[in-house]
PDB file of C-alpha atoms in Angstrom:
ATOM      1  CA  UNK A   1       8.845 -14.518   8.036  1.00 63.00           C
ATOM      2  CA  UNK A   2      11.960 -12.250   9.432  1.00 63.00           C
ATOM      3  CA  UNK A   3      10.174 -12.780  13.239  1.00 71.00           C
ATOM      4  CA  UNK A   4      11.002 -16.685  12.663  1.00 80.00           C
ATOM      5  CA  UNK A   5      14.563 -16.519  12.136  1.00 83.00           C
ATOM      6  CA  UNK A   6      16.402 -17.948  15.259  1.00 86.00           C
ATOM      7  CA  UNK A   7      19.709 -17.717  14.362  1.00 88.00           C
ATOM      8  CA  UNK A   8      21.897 -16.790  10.908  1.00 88.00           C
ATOM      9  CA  UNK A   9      25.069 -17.825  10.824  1.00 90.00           C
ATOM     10  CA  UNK A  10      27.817 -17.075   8.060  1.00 89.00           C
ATOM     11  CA  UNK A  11      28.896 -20.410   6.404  1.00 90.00           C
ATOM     12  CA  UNK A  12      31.233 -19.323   3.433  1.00 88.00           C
ATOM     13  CA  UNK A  13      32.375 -16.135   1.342  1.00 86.00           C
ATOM     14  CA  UNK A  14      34.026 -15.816  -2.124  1.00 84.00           C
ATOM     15  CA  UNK A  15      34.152 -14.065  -4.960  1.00 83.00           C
ATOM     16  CA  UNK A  16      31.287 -15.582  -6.536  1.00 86.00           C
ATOM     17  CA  UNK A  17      28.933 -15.146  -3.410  1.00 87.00           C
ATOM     18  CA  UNK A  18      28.151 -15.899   0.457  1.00 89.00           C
ATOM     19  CA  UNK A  19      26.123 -18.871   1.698  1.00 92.00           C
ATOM     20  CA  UNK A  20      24.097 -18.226   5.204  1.00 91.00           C
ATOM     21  CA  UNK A  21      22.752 -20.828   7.337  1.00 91.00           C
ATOM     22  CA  UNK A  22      19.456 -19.670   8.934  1.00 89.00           C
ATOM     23  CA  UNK A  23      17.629 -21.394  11.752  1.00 89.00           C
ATOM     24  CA  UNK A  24      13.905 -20.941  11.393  1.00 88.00           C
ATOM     25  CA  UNK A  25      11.164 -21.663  13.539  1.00 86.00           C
ATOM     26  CA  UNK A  26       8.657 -23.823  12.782  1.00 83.00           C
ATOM     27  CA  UNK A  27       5.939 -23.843  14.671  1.00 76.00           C
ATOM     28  CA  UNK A  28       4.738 -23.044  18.154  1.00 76.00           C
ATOM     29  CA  UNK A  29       6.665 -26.288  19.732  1.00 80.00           C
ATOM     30  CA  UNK A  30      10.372 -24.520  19.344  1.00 76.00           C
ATOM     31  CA  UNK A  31      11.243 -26.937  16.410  1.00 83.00           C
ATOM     32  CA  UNK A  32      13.398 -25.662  14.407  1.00 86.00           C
ATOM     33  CA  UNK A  33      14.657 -26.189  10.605  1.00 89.00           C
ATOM     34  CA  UNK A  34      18.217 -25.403   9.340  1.00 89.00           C
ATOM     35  CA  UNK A  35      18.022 -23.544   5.914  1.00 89.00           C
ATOM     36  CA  UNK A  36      21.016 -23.160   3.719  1.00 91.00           C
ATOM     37  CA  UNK A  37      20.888 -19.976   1.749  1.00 89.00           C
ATOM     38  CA  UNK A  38      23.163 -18.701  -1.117  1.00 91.00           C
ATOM     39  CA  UNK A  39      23.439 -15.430  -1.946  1.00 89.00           C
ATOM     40  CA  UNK A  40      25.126 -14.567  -5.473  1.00 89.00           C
ATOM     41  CA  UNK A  41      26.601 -11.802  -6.444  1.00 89.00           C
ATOM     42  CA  UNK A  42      25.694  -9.655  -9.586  1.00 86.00           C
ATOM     43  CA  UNK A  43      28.658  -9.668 -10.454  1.00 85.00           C
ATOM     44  CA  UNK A  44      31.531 -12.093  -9.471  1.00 81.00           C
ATOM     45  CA  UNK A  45      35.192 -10.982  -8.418  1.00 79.00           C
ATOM     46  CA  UNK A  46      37.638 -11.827 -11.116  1.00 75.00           C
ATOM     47  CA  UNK A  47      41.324 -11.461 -11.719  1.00 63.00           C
ATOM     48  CA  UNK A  48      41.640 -11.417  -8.479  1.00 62.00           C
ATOM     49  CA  UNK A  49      43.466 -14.777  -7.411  1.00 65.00           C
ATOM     50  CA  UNK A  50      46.657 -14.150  -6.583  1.00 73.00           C
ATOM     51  CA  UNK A  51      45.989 -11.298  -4.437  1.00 78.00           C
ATOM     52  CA  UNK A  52      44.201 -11.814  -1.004  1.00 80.00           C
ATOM     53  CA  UNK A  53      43.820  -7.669  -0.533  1.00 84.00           C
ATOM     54  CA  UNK A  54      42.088  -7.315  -4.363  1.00 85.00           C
ATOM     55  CA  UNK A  55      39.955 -10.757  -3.609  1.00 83.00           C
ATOM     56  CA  UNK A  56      38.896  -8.848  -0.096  1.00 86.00           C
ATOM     57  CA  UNK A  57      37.847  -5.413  -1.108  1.00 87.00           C
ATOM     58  CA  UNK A  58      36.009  -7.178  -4.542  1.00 87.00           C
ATOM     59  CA  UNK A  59      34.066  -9.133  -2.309  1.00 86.00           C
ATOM     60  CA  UNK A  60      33.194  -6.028   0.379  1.00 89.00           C
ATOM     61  CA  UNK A  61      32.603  -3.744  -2.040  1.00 90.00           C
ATOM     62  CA  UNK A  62      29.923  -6.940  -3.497  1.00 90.00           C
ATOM     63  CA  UNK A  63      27.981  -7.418  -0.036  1.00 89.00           C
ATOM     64  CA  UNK A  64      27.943  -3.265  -0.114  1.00 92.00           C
ATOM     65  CA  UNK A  65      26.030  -3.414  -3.177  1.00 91.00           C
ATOM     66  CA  UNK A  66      23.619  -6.102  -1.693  1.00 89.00           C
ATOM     67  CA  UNK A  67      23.287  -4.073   0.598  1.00 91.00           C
ATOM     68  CA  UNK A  68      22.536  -1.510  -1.230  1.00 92.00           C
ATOM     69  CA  UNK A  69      19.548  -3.136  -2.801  1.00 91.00           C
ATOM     70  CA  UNK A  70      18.297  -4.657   0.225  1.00 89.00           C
ATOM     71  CA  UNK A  71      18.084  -1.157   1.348  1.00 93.00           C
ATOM     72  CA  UNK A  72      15.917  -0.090  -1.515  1.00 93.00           C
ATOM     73  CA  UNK A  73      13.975  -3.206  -1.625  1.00 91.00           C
ATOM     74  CA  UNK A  74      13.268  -2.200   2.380  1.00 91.00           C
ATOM     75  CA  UNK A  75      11.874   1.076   1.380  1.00 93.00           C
ATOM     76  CA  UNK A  76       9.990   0.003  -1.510  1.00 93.00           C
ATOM     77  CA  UNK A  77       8.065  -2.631   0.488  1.00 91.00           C
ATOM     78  CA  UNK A  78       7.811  -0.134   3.561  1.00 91.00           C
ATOM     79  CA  UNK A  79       6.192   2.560   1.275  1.00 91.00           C
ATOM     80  CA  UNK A  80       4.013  -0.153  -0.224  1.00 90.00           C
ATOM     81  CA  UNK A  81       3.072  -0.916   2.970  1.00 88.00           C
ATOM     82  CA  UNK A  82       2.288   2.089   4.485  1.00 88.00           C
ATOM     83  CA  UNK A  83       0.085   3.226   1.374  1.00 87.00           C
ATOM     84  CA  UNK A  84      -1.928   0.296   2.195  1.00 87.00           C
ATOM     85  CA  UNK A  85      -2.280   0.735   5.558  1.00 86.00           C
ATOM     86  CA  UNK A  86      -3.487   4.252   4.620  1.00 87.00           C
ATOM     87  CA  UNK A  87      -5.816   2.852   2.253  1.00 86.00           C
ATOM     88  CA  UNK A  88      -7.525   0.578   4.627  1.00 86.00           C
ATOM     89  CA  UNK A  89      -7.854   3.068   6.928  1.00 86.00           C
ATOM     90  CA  UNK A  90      -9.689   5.536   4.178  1.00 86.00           C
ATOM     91  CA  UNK A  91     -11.508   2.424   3.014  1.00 86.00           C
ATOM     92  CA  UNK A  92     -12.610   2.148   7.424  1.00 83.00           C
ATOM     93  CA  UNK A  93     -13.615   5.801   7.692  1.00 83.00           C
ATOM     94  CA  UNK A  94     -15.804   5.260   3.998  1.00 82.00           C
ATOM     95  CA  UNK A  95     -17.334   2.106   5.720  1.00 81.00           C
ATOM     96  CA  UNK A  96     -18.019   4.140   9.150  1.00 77.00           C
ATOM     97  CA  UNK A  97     -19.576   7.353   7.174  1.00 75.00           C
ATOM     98  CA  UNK A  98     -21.730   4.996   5.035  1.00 75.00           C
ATOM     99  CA  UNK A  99     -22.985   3.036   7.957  1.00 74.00           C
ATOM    100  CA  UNK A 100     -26.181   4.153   9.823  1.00 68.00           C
ATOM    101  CA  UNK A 101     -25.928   5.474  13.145  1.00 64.00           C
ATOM    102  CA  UNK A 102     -26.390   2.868  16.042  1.00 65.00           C
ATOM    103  CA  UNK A 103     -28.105   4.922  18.597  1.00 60.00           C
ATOM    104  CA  UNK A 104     -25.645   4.379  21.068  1.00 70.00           C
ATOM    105  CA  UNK A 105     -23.925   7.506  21.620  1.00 71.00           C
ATOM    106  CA  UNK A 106     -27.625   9.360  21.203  1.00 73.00           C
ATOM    107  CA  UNK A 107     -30.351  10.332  23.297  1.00 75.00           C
ATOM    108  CA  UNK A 108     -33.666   8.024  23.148  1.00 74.00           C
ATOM    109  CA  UNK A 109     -35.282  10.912  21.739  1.00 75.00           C
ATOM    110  CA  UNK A 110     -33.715  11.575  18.487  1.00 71.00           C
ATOM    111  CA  UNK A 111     -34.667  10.392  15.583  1.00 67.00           C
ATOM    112  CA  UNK A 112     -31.819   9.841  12.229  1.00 65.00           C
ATOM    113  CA  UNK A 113     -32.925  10.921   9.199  1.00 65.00           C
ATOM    114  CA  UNK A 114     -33.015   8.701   6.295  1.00 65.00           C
ATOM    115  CA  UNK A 115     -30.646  11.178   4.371  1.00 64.00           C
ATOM    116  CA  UNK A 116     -29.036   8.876   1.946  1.00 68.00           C
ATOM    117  CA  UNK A 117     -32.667   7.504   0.534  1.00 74.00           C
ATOM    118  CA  UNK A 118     -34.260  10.525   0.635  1.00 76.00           C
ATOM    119  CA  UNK A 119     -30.739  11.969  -1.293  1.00 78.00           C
ATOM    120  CA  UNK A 120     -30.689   9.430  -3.649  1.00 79.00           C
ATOM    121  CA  UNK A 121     -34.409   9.769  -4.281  1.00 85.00           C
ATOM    122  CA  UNK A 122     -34.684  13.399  -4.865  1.00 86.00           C
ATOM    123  CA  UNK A 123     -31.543  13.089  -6.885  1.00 84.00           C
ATOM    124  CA  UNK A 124     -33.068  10.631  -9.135  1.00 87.00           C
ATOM    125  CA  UNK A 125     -36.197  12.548  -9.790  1.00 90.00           C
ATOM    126  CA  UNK A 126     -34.321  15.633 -10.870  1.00 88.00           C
ATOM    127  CA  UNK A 127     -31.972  14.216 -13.096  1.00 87.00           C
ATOM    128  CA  UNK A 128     -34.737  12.251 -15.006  1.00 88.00           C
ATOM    129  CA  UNK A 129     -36.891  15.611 -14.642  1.00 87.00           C
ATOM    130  CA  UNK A 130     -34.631  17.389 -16.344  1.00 84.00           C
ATOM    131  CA  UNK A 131     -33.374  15.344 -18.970  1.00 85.00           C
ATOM    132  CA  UNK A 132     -36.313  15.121 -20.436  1.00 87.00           C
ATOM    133  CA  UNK A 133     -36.753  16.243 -23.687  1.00 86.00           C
ATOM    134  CA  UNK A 134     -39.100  19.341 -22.618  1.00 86.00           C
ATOM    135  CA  UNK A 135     -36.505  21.055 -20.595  1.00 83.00           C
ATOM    136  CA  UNK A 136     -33.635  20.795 -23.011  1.00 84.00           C
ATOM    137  CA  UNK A 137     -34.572  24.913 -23.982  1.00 86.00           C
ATOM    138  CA  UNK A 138     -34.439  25.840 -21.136  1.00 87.00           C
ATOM    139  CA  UNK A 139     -31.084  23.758 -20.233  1.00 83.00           C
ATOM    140  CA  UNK A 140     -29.483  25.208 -22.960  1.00 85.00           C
ATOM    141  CA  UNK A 141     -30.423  28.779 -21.671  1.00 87.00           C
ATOM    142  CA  UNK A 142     -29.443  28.430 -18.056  1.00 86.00           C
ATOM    143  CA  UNK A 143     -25.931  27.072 -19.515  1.00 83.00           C
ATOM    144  CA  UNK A 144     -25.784  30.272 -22.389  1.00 87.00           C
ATOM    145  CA  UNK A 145     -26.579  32.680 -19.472  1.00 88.00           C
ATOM    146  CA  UNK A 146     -23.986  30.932 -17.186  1.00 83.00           C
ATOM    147  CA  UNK A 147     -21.415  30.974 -19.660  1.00 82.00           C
ATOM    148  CA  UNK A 148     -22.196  34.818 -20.281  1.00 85.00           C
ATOM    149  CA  UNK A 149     -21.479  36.105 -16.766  1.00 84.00           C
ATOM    150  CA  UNK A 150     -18.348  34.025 -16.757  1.00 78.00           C
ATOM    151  CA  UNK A 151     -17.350  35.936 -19.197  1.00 69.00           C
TER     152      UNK A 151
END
């Protein structure tokens, strides 16, 4: 994780890449590990070796496209991130709607109503009410009469 990181430290740069030494933590006791990273370019520097000011602005203008990515890789995982920290918190608001009310912020007096049974009940009743095969005239004439005064 980015938080352990003690120390980086450039170790070498050419055209083909840069290596990085990174110090990471290891644990709570201030150990500490020393991590030798390459980084490779996309695309190496060539016909470049007899002149140091080519072989310099190859390699800078490599680390700018790493940089480059980085950049977008940053703000992919930073979108991800914050669309699932704005799921979670949907999913927390679902969770607190869908819970029953603990009485705490309400007088001893009142009394919750089972809505969501009673919703579910009555919703249930209808639906098998009126599929039933002796309403399906008068279905089809609430929908014809509907369909009429939309148009």
């Amino acid at each position: 994780h980015p938080t352990d990181v003690i120390s980086a430290n450039l170790v070498r740069i050419d055209v083909s890449g840069i290596q990085v030494a990174l110090a990471v933590r290891t644990g709570t006791d201030g150990r500490a590990v020393q991590l030798l990273i390459p980084v490779l370019f996309q695309r190496q520097c060539v016909a470049v070796a007899g002149d140091d000011y080519l072989r310099e602005a190859c390699i800078l203008e490599r680390v700018q496209e790493l940089d480059a990515q980085a950049y977008q890789r940053i703000a992919i995982k930073e979108k991800r991130d914050a669309q699932s920290d704005q799921m979670s918190e949907q999913q927390r608001i679902i969770r607190q709607l869908k819970e029953e009310p603990s009485g705490d912020d309400y007088p001893d007096w009142w009394t919750f109503p089972m809505l969501n049974q009673m919703i579910d009940q009555e919703c249930s009743l209808l639906k098998d009410l009126l599929n039933q095969e002796s309403f399906a005239d008068q279905i089809a004439s609430l929908f014809q009469s509907f369909y009429a005064k939309q148009n």
